[in-house]
CSV table of C-alpha atoms in Angstrom, one decimal:
chain,number,residue,atom,x,y,z
A,1,MET,CA,5.7,-67.9,3.5
A,2,ILE,CA,2.1,-68.2,2.3
A,3,VAL,CA,0.8,-64.7,1.5
A,4,CYS,CA,-2.6,-65.7,0.0
A,5,SER,CA,-4.2,-68.8,1.6
A,6,CYS,CA,-7.1,-68.8,-0.8
A,7,ASN,CA,-4.7,-69.3,-3.8
A,8,TYR,CA,-1.7,-70.7,-1.9
A,9,ILE,CA,0.5,-67.9,-3.2
A,10,THR,CA,3.9,-67.5,-1.5
A,11,ASP,CA,6.1,-64.5,-1.0
A,12,LYS,CA,8.6,-66.1,-3.4
A,13,GLU,CA,6.0,-66.3,-6.1
A,14,ILE,CA,5.2,-62.7,-5.6
A,15,HIS,CA,8.9,-61.7,-5.7
A,16,ASP,CA,9.4,-63.8,-8.9
A,17,ALA,CA,6.4,-62.2,-10.5
A,18,VAL,CA,7.5,-58.7,-9.6
A,19,ASP,CA,11.0,-59.5,-11.0
A,20,GLY,CA,9.5,-60.7,-14.3
A,21,LEU,CA,7.2,-57.7,-14.6
A,22,MET,CA,9.9,-55.2,-13.8
A,23,LEU,CA,12.2,-56.7,-16.3
A,24,ALA,CA,9.5,-56.5,-19.0
A,25,ASN,CA,8.7,-52.9,-18.2
A,26,PRO,CA,10.7,-51.2,-15.4
A,27,ILE,CA,8.6,-48.1,-15.2
A,28,GLN,CA,5.2,-49.7,-14.9
A,29,VAL,CA,3.0,-49.3,-11.8
A,30,LEU,CA,2.6,-52.7,-10.1
A,31,THR,CA,-0.7,-53.6,-8.4
A,32,PRO,CA,-1.7,-56.8,-6.6
A,33,GLY,CA,-4.1,-57.5,-9.4
A,34,LYS,CA,-1.5,-57.2,-12.1
A,35,VAL,CA,0.9,-59.4,-10.1
A,36,TYR,CA,-1.7,-62.0,-9.3
A,37,LYS,CA,-2.7,-62.1,-13.0
A,38,SER,CA,0.9,-62.7,-14.0
A,39,ILE,CA,1.0,-65.7,-11.5
A,40,GLY,CA,-2.2,-67.0,-13.1
A,41,SER,CA,-4.5,-66.2,-10.2
A,42,ARG,CA,-6.7,-63.5,-8.8
A,43,PRO,CA,-7.6,-62.3,-5.3
A,44,ASN,CA,-10.5,-64.2,-3.7
A,45,CYS,CA,-11.4,-62.9,-0.2
A,46,GLY,CA,-9.0,-60.0,-0.4
A,47,SER,CA,-7.5,-60.4,3.1
A,48,CYS,CA,-4.1,-60.8,1.6
A,49,LEU,CA,-4.1,-57.7,-0.5
A,50,SER,CA,-2.5,-55.3,2.0
A,51,HIS,CA,0.3,-57.7,2.7
A,52,ALA,CA,0.8,-58.5,-1.0
A,53,ALA,CA,0.9,-54.8,-1.9
A,54,ASP,CA,3.5,-54.2,0.7
A,55,LEU,CA,5.7,-57.1,-0.6
A,56,ILE,CA,5.2,-55.9,-4.2
A,57,HIS,CA,6.1,-52.3,-3.5
A,58,LYS,CA,9.2,-53.2,-1.4
A,59,ARG,CA,10.4,-55.6,-4.1
A,60,ALA,CA,9.8,-53.1,-6.9
A,61,ALA,CA,11.7,-50.4,-4.9
A,62,CYS,CA,14.6,-52.7,-4.4
A,63,LEU,CA,14.8,-53.6,-8.1
A,64,ARG,CA,14.7,-49.9,-8.9
A,65,GLY,CA,17.7,-49.4,-6.6
A,66,CYS,CA,16.3,-48.0,-3.3
A,67,HIS,CA,19.5,-49.1,-1.5
A,68,GLU,CA,17.6,-48.2,1.8
A,69,CYS,CA,16.7,-51.7,3.0
A,70,ALA,CA,18.5,-55.0,3.6
A,71,CYS,CA,15.9,-57.1,1.8
A,72,GLU,CA,18.4,-59.1,-0.1
A,73,VAL,CA,20.4,-59.8,3.1
A,74,GLU,CA,17.2,-61.1,4.6
A,75,PHE,CA,16.9,-63.7,1.9
A,76,GLY,CA,20.2,-65.3,3.1
A,77,GLN,CA,22.7,-63.5,1.0
A,78,SER,CA,25.8,-61.8,2.3
A,79,GLU,CA,25.8,-58.0,2.0
A,80,ASP,CA,28.4,-58.2,-0.9
A,81,ALA,CA,26.2,-60.7,-2.7
A,82,ALA,CA,23.2,-58.4,-2.3
A,83,VAL,CA,25.1,-55.4,-3.7
A,84,GLU,CA,26.3,-57.6,-6.6
A,85,ARG,CA,22.8,-58.7,-7.4
A,86,GLN,CA,21.5,-55.1,-7.2
A,87,GLU,CA,24.1,-54.1,-9.7
A,88,GLU,CA,23.0,-56.9,-12.0
A,89,ASN,CA,19.4,-55.8,-11.7
A,90,ASP,CA,20.4,-52.2,-12.4
A,91,ASN,CA,22.2,-53.3,-15.6
A,92,GLN,CA,19.3,-55.4,-16.8
A,93,ILE,CA,16.9,-52.5,-16.3
A,94,ARG,CA,19.2,-50.1,-18.1
A,95,VAL,CA,19.4,-52.5,-21.0
A,96,LEU,CA,15.6,-52.8,-21.2
A,97,SER,CA,15.2,-49.1,-21.0
A,98,VAL,CA,17.4,-48.4,-24.0
């Protein structure tokens, strides 16, 4: 799904950027500007920022282990696969935190 029509940024690109930023520094505060910069872009008209911020914060929460949403299941994975992926993410974040 296109999130930013000015820059043609998709939700997958935002998720991938959040994943990469969180792996690099799991305790950082993510903002739309930081995520857009990591994609190689910047906000233009700004109409996408509230939706982008929502996607960013939900994705970051899931990577931190919120376990309160079914976001991974929404991406077409079974619940078992979502739990397995969450465990892998938790392990990667623990390794980076050491």
